[in-house]
Coordinates of C-alpha atoms in Angstrom, one line a residue:
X941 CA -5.0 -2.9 -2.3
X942 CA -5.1 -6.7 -1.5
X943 CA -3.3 -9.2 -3.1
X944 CA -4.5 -12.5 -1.8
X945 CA -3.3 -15.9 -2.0
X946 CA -4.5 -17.9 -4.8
X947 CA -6.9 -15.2 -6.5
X948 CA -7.2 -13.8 -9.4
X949 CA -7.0 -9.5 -9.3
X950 CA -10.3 -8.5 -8.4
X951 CA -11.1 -4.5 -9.2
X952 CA -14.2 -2.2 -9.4
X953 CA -14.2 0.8 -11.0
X954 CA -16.2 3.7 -9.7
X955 CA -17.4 6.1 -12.4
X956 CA -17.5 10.0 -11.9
X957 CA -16.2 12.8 -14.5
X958 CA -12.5 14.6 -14.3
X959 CA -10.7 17.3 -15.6
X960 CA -6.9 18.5 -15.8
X961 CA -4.3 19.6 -12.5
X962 CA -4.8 23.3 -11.6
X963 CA -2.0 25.2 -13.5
X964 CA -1.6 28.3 -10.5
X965 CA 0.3 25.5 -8.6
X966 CA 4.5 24.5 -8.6
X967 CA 5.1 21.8 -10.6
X968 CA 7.3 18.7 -9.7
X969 CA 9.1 16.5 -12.5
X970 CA 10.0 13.0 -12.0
X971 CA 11.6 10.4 -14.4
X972 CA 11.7 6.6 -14.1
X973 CA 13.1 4.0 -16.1
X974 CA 11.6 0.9 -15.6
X975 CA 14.0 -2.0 -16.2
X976 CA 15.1 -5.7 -14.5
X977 CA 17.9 -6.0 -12.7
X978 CA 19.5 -8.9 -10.8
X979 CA 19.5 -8.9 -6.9
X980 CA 19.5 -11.6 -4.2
X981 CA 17.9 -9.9 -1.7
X982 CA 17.0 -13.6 0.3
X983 CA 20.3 -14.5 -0.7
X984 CA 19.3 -16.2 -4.4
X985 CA 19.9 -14.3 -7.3
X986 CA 16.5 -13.1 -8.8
X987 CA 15.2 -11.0 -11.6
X988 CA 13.8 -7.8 -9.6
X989 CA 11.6 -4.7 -10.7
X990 CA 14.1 -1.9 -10.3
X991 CA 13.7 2.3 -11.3
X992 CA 16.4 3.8 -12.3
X993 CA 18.1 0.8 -11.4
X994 CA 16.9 0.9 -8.0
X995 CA 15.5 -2.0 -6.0
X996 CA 13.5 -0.4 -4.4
X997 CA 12.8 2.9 -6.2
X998 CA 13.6 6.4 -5.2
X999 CA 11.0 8.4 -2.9
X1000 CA 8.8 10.7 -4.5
X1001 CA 8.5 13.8 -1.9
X1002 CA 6.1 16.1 -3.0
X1003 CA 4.6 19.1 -1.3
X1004 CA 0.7 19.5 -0.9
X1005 CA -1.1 21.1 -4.0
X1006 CA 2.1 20.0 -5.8
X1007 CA 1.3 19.1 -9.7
X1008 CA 3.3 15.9 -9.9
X1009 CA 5.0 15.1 -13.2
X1010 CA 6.3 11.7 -13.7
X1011 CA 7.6 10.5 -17.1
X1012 CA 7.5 6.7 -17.1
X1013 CA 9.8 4.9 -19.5
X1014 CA 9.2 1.3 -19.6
X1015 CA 11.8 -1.3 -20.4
X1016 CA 10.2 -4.1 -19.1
X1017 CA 9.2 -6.9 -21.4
X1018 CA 5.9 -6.7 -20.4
X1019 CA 2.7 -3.8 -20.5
X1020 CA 3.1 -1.5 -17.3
X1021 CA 1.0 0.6 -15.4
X1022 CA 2.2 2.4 -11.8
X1023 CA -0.4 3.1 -9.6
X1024 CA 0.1 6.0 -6.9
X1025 CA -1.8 3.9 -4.0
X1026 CA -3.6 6.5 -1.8
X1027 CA -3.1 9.7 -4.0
X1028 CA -6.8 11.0 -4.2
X1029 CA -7.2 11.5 -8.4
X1030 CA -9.8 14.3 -8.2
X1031 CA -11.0 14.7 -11.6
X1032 CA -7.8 12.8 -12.9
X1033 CA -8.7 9.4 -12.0
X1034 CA -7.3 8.7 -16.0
X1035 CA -3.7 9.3 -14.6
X1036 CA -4.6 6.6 -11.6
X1037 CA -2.0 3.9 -13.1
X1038 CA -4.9 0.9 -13.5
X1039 CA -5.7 -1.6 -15.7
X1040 CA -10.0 -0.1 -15.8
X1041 CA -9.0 3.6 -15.9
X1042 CA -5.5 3.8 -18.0
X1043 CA -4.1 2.0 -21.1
X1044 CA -0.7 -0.2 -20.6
X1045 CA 2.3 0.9 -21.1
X1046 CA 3.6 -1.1 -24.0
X1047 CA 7.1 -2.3 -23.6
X1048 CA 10.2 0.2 -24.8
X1049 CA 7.7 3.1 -24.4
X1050 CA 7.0 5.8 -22.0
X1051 CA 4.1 7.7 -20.5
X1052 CA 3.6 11.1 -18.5
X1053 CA 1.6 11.0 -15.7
X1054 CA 0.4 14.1 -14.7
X1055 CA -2.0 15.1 -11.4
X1056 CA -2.0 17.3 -8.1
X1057 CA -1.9 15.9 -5.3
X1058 CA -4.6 18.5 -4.5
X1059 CA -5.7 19.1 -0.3
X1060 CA -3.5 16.2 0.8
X1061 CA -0.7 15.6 3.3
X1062 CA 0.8 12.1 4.5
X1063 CA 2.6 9.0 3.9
X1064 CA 2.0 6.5 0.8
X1065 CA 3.5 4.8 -1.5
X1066 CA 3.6 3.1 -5.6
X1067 CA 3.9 0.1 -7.8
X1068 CA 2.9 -1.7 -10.5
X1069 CA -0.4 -2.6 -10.8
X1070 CA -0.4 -5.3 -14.0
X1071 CA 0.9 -8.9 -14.2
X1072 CA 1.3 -9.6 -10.4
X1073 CA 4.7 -7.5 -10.7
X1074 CA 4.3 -5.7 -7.3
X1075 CA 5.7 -9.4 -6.0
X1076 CA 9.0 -8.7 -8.0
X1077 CA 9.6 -5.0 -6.8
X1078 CA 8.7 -1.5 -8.8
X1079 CA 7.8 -0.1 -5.4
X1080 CA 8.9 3.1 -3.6
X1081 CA 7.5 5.8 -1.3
X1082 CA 5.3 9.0 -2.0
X1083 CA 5.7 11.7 0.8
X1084 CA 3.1 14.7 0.9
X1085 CA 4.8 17.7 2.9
X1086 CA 2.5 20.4 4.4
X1087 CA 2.6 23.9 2.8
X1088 CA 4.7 26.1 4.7
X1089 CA 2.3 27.7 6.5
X1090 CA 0.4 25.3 7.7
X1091 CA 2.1 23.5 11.0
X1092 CA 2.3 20.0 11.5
X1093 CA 0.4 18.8 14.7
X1094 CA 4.0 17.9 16.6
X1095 CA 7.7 19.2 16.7
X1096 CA 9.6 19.1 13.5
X1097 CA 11.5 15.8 13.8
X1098 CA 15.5 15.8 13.1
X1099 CA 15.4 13.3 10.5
X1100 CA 12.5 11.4 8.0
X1101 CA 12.7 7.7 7.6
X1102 CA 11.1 5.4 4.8
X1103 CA 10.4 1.9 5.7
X1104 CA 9.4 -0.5 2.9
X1105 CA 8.4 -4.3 4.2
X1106 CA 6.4 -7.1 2.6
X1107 CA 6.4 -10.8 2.1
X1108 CA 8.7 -11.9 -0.9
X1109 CA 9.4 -14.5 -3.1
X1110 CA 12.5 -15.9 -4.4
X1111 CA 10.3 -16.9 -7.8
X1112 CA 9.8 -14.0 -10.0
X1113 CA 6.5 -12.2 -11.1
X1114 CA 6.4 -14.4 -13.8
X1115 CA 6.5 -17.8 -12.1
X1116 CA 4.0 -16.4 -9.1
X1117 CA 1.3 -15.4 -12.1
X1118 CA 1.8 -18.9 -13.3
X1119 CA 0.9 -20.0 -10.6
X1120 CA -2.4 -18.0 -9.3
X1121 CA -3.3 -18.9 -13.1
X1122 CA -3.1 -22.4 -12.7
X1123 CA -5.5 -22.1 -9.8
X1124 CA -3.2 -22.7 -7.2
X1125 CA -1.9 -21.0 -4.0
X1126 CA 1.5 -19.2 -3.1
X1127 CA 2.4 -20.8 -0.3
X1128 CA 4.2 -19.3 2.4
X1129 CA 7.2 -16.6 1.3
X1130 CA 10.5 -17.3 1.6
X1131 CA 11.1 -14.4 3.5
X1132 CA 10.5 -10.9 4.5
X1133 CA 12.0 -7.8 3.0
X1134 CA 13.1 -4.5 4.8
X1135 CA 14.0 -2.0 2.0
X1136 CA 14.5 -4.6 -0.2
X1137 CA 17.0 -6.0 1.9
X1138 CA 16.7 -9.5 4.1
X1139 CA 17.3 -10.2 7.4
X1140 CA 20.1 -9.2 9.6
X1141 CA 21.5 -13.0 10.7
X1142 CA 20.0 -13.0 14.6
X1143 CA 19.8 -17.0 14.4
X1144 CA 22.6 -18.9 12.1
X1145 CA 20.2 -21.4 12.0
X1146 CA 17.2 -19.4 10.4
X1147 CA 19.6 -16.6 8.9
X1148 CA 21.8 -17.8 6.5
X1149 CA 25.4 -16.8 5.8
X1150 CA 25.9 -13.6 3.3
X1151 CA 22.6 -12.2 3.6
X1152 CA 22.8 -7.8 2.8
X1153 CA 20.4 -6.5 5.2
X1154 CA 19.3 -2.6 6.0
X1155 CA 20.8 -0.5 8.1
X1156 CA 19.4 2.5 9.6
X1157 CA 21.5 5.0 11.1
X1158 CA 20.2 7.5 14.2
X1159 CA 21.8 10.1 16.3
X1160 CA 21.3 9.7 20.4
X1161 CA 18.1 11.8 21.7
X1162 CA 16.7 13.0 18.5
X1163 CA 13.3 12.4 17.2
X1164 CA 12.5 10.5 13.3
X1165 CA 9.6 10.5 11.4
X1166 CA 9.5 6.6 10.6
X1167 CA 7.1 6.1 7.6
X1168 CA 6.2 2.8 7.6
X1169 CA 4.1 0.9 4.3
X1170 CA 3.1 -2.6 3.9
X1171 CA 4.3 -2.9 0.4
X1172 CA 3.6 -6.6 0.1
X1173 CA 1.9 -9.0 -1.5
X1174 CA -0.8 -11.0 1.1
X1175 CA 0.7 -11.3 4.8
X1176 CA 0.1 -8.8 7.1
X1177 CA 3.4 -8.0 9.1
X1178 CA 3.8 -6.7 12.9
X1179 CA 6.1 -3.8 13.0
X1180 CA 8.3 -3.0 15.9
X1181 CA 11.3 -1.7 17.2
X1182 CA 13.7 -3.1 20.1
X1183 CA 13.4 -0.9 22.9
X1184 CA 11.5 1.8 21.4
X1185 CA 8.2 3.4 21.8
X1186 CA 5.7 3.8 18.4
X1187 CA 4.4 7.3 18.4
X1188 CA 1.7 7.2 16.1
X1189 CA 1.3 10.3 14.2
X1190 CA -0.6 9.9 10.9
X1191 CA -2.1 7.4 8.4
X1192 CA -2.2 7.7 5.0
X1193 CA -2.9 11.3 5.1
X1194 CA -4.5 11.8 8.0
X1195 CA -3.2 12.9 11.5
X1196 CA -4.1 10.9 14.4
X1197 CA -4.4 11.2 18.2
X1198 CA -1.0 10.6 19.4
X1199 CA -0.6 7.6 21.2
X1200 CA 2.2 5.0 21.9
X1201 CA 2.6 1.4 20.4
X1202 CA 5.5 -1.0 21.6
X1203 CA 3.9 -2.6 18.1
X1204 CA 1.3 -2.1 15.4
X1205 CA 0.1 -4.6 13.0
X1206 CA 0.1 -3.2 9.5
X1207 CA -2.0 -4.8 6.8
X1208 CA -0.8 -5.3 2.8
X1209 CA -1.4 -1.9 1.4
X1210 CA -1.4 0.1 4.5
X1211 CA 0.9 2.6 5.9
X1212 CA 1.8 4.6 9.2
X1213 CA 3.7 7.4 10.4
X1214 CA 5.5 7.4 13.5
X1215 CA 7.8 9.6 15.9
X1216 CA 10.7 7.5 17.4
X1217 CA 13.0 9.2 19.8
X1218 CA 16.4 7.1 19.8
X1219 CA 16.2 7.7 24.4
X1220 CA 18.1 4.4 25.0
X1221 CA 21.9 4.1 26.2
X1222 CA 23.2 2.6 22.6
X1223 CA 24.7 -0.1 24.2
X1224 CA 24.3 -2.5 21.3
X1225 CA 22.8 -2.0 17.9
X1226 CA 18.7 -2.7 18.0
X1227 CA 16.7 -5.1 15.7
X1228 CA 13.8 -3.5 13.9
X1229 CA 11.4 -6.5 13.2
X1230 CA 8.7 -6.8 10.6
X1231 CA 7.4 -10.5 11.5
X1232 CA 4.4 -12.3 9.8
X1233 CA 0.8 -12.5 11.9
X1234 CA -2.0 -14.7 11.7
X1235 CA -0.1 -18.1 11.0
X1236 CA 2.0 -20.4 12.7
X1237 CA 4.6 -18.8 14.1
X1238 CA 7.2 -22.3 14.5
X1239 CA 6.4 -22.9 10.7
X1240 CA 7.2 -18.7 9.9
X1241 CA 10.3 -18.2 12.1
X1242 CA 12.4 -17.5 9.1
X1243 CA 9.7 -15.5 7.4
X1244 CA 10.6 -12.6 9.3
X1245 CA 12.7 -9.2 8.3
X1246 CA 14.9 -7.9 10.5
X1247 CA 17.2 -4.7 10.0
X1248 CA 19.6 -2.9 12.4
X1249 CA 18.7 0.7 13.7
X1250 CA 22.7 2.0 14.3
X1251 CA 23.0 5.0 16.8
X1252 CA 26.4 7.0 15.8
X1253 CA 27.4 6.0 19.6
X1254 CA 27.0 2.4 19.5
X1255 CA 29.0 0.1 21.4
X1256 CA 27.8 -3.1 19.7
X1257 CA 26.2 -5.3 17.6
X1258 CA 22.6 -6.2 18.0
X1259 CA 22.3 -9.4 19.6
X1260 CA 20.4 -12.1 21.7
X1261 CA 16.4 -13.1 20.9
X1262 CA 13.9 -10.4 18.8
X1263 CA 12.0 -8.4 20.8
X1264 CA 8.5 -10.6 21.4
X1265 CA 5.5 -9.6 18.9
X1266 CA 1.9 -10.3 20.2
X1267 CA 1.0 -14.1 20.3
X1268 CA -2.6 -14.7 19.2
X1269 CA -2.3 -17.0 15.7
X1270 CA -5.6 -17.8 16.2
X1271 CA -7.3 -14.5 18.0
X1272 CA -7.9 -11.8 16.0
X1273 CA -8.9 -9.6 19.3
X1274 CA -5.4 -7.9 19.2
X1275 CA -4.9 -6.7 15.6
X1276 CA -8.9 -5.6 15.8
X1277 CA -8.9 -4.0 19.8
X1278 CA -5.5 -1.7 18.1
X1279 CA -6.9 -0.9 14.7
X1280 CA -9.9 0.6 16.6
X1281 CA -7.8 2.4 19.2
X1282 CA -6.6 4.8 16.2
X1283 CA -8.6 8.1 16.4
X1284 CA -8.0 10.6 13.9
X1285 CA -6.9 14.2 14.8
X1286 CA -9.6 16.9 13.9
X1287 CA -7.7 19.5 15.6
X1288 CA -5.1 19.1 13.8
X1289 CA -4.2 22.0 10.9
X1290 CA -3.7 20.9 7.4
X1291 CA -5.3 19.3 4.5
X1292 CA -8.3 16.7 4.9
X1293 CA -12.0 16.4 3.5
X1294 CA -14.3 18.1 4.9
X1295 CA -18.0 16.6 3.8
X1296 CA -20.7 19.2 2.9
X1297 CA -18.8 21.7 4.9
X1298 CA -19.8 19.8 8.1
X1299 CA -18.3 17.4 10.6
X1300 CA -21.8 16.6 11.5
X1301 CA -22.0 13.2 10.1
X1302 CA -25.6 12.8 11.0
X1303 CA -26.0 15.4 8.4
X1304 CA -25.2 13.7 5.3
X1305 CA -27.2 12.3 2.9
X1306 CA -25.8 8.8 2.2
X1307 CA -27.3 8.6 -1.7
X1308 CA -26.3 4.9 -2.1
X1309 CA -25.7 1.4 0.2
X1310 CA -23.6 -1.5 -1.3
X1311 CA -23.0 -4.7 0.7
X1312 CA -19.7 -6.0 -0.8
X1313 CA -18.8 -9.4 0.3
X1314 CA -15.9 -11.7 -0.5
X1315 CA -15.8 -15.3 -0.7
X1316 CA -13.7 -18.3 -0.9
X1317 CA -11.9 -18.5 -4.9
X1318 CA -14.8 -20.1 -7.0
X1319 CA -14.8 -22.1 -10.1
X1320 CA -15.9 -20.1 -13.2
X1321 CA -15.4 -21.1 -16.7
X1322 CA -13.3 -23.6 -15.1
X1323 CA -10.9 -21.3 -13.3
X1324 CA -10.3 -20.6 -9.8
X1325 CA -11.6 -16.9 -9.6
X1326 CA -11.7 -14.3 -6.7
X1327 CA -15.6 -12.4 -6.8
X1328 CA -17.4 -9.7 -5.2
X1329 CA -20.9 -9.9 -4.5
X1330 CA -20.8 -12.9 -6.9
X1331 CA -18.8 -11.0 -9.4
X1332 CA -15.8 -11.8 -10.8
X1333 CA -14.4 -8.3 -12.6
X1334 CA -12.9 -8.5 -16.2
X1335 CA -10.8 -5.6 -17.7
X1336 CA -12.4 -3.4 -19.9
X1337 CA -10.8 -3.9 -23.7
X1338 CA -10.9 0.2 -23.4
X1339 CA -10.2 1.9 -20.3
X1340 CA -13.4 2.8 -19.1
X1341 CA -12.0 6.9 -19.0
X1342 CA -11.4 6.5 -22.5
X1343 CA -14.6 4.5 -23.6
X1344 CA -16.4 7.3 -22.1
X1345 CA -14.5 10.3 -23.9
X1346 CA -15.3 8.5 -27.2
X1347 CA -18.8 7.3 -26.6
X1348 CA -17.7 3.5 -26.8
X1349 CA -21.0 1.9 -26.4
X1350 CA -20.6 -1.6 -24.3
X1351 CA -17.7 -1.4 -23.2
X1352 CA -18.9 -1.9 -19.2
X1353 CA -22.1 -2.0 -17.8
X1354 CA -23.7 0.3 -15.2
X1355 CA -25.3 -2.3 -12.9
X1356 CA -22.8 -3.8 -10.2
X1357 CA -25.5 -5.0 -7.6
X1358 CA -26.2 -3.2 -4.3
X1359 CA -26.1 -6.4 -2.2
X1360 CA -24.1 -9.7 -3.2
X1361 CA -26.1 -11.6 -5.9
X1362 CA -27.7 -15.5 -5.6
X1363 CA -26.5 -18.1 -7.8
X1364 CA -23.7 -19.1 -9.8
X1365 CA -20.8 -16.1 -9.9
X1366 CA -20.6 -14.4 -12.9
X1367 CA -18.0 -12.8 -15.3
X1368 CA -18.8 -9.0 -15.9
X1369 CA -16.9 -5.7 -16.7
X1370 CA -19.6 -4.6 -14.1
X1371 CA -19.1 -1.0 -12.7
X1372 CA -20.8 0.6 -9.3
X1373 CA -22.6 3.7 -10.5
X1374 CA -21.9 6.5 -8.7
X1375 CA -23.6 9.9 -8.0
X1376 CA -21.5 13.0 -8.2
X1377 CA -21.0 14.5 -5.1
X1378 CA -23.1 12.0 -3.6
X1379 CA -22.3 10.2 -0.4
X1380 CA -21.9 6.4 -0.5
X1381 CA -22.0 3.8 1.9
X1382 CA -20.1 0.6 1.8
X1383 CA -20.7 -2.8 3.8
X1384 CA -17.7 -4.9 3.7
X1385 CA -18.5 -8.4 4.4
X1386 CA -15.7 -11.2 4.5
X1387 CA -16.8 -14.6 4.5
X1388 CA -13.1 -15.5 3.5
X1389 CA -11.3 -17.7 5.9
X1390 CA -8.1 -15.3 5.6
X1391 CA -7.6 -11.7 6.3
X1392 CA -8.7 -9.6 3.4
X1393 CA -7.3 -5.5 2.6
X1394 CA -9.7 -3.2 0.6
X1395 CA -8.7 -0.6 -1.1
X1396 CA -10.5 2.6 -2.4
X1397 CA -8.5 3.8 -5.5
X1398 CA -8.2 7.2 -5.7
X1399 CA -10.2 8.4 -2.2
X1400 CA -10.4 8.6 1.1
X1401 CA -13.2 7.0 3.0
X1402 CA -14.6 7.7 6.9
X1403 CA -14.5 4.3 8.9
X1404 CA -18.0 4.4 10.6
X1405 CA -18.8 1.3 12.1

């Protein structure tokens, strides 16, 4: 999911039917408590999002066909919602954690979300999904084992590694909402989080004094699983680590082509899996380096995390410049020429879709074509508004699951447009209508002068083109 800066939350809901998690499978049981804490993770004391009173929140680590119970207790001051980013919902798309789909969480109350993380394996992650809270924390990671007897396409590595990074805010959710509302932009972060932690002081001029930053602690010569998400709110962040070779070895549930990166550019919502062998002489400490991309890198210098990977035989501190990232602020080329050099792994045992029972694309029978294209913010009832095809989406009064279970007549309409509308944007609780086992194609169109995420609640889509 995007966040950009200065919009409004845009969503579309895609309608199909559901039914409850398969009962012949092991059941999982999770319990957050949802509460504020104070932390000064840039160094300023700040209200953060915290569960169990942890910034960020525990890992959920599930194993696949795994019915996941989580019982959600909300001590915010605020509704809340928790969206499993990535989890396909298949035919529990009410237990999705959005605003369209599930009712708020109403403050000192709880709710059990319950659904199976049916035919999947990989690396995601969660957070809130109401009130721009995601820029105040409420995030964690969601790992999704392989069954026992299915192999993973690689040696099992000695150790598994969650990464969290993102841009951040010393204002709080509150402030940031205050000021999308008022129709104005973020500006630039005031920093970049690893683990909820800031940067490791490289530069006493950029770093300041007393700064708590993550530490990651490796034994020489063995191989980690590095899990990697983009848990941020609209920069996206190039990842890499001092020294050390990338292995790229799955995305967001899907195993890829194994191939090494000395970086990798990873967009807000996205998130990678990589095997790093710790093969260097541990002479010093080494930086790992989560620095923003696509702006101007003199004006950004301090927006960039930094943590410390520790072998057990090091001599030393980390010290000296950051390792390089690639320098194209204004050439896209890069970030494009590596996201297409990413070839998924059909060889590979394990979970995945498998469409009509064929990988012969040519074969399926696309049922619908939507052209989706973003735009600029646009004045609409005299607010700055993020659209969609010339639609600006407005939460349904009753989740649209719900409306449907109880016949709630106008509560959304049917008739999101196939191709971006002419004339003045529009307000509309306006829902693409899907076909049942149909195959749809979406056109993404950006005609937004900044980068732009999408992301497909609840499924998993083939890049075709």
């Amino acid at each position: 999911m995007a966040l950009c800066r200065g919009l409004s939350l845009l969503a579309i809901h895609i309608a199909l039917l559901a039914s409850l998690c398969s009962a012949a499978d092991l059941f999982v049981y999770f319990d957050f408590e949802v509460s504020y804490i104070t932390a000064s993770p840039l160094g300023v004391p700040q209200q953060v999002i915290a569960i169990n009173g942890k910034f960020p929140g525990p890992t959920i680590n599930v194993t696949t066909n795994n019915n996941v119970v989580v019982n959600v207790r909300n001590k915010l001051d605020e509704s809340l919602l928790i969206h499993w980013s990535g989890i396909q919902q298949r035919r529990s798309s009410w237990q999705d954690g959005l605003l369209g789909t599930n009712c708020p969480i109403p403050p000192k109350w709880n709710w059990t979300y319950q659904f199976q993380v049916k035919d999947q394996v990989g690396s995601f992650f969660y957070f809130p999904s109401l009130h721009f809270q995601r820029a105040s924390g409420g995030f964690g990671g969601f790992i999704i084992n392989n069954r026992a007897i299915i192999p993973i396409p690689f040696d099992t590595p000695d150790g598994d590694i969650t990464i969290l990074i993102g841009d951040w805010y010393t204002r709080n959710h509150t402030a940031l909402r205050k000021t999308l509302d008022a129709g104005k932009g973020l500006g630039m972060p005031d920093g970049v989080l690893i683990n909820g932690k800031g940067p490791y002081q490289y530069n006493t001029t950029l770093v300041p004094d007393g700064i708590d930053y993550e530490t990651i602690e490796v034994h020489p010569g063995k191989t980690y699983r590095i899990r990697v998400h983009n848990v941020g709110i609209s920069t996206s962040l190039n990842f890499r680590i001092q020294n050390h070779n990338l292995l790229l070895a799955e995305t967001e549930g899907s195993y890829t082509v194994q191939q090494n990166y000395t970086s990798l550019d990873i967009h807000v919502g996205q998130s990678y899996s990589f095997l790093v062998t710790m093969d260097q002489n541990a002479s010093t400490d080494y930086y790992i380096v989560a620095s923003a991309r696509f702006v101007n890198e003199s004006q950004w210098k301090r927006v960039t995390g930094v943590a410390i990977l520790h072998y057990t035989n090091s001599k030393g501190k980390a010290r000296g410049p950051l390792p390089e990232g690639p320098n194209d602020e204004f050439d896209k080329t890069f970030s494009m020429n590596q996201a297409r050099s990413i070839r998924w792994n059909v060889s590979a045992s394990g979970a995945r879709p498998n469409p009509q029972g064929s990988f012969r694309y040519g074969s399926i029978n696309v049922t619908e074509v939507y052209v989706l294209r973003n735009k600029p913010p646009e004045m609409i009832d005299g607010k700055r508004r993020a659209t969609l095809s010339g639609i600006s989406f407005v939460n349904p009064s009753t989740p649209i699951r719900l409306a449907d279970w109880f016949k709630v007549k106008g509560a959304y309409k049917l008739d999101f447009p196939t191709k971006p509308v002419t004339g003045p944007p529009r307000m509309e609780t306006s829902v693409i209508n899907g076909t049942y086992r149909g195959f749809m194609e979406v056109i993404l169109q950006n005609n937004d002068t900044k980068m732009h995420a999408y992301h497909m609640s609840g499924y998993a889509f083939f890049v075709v083109g």
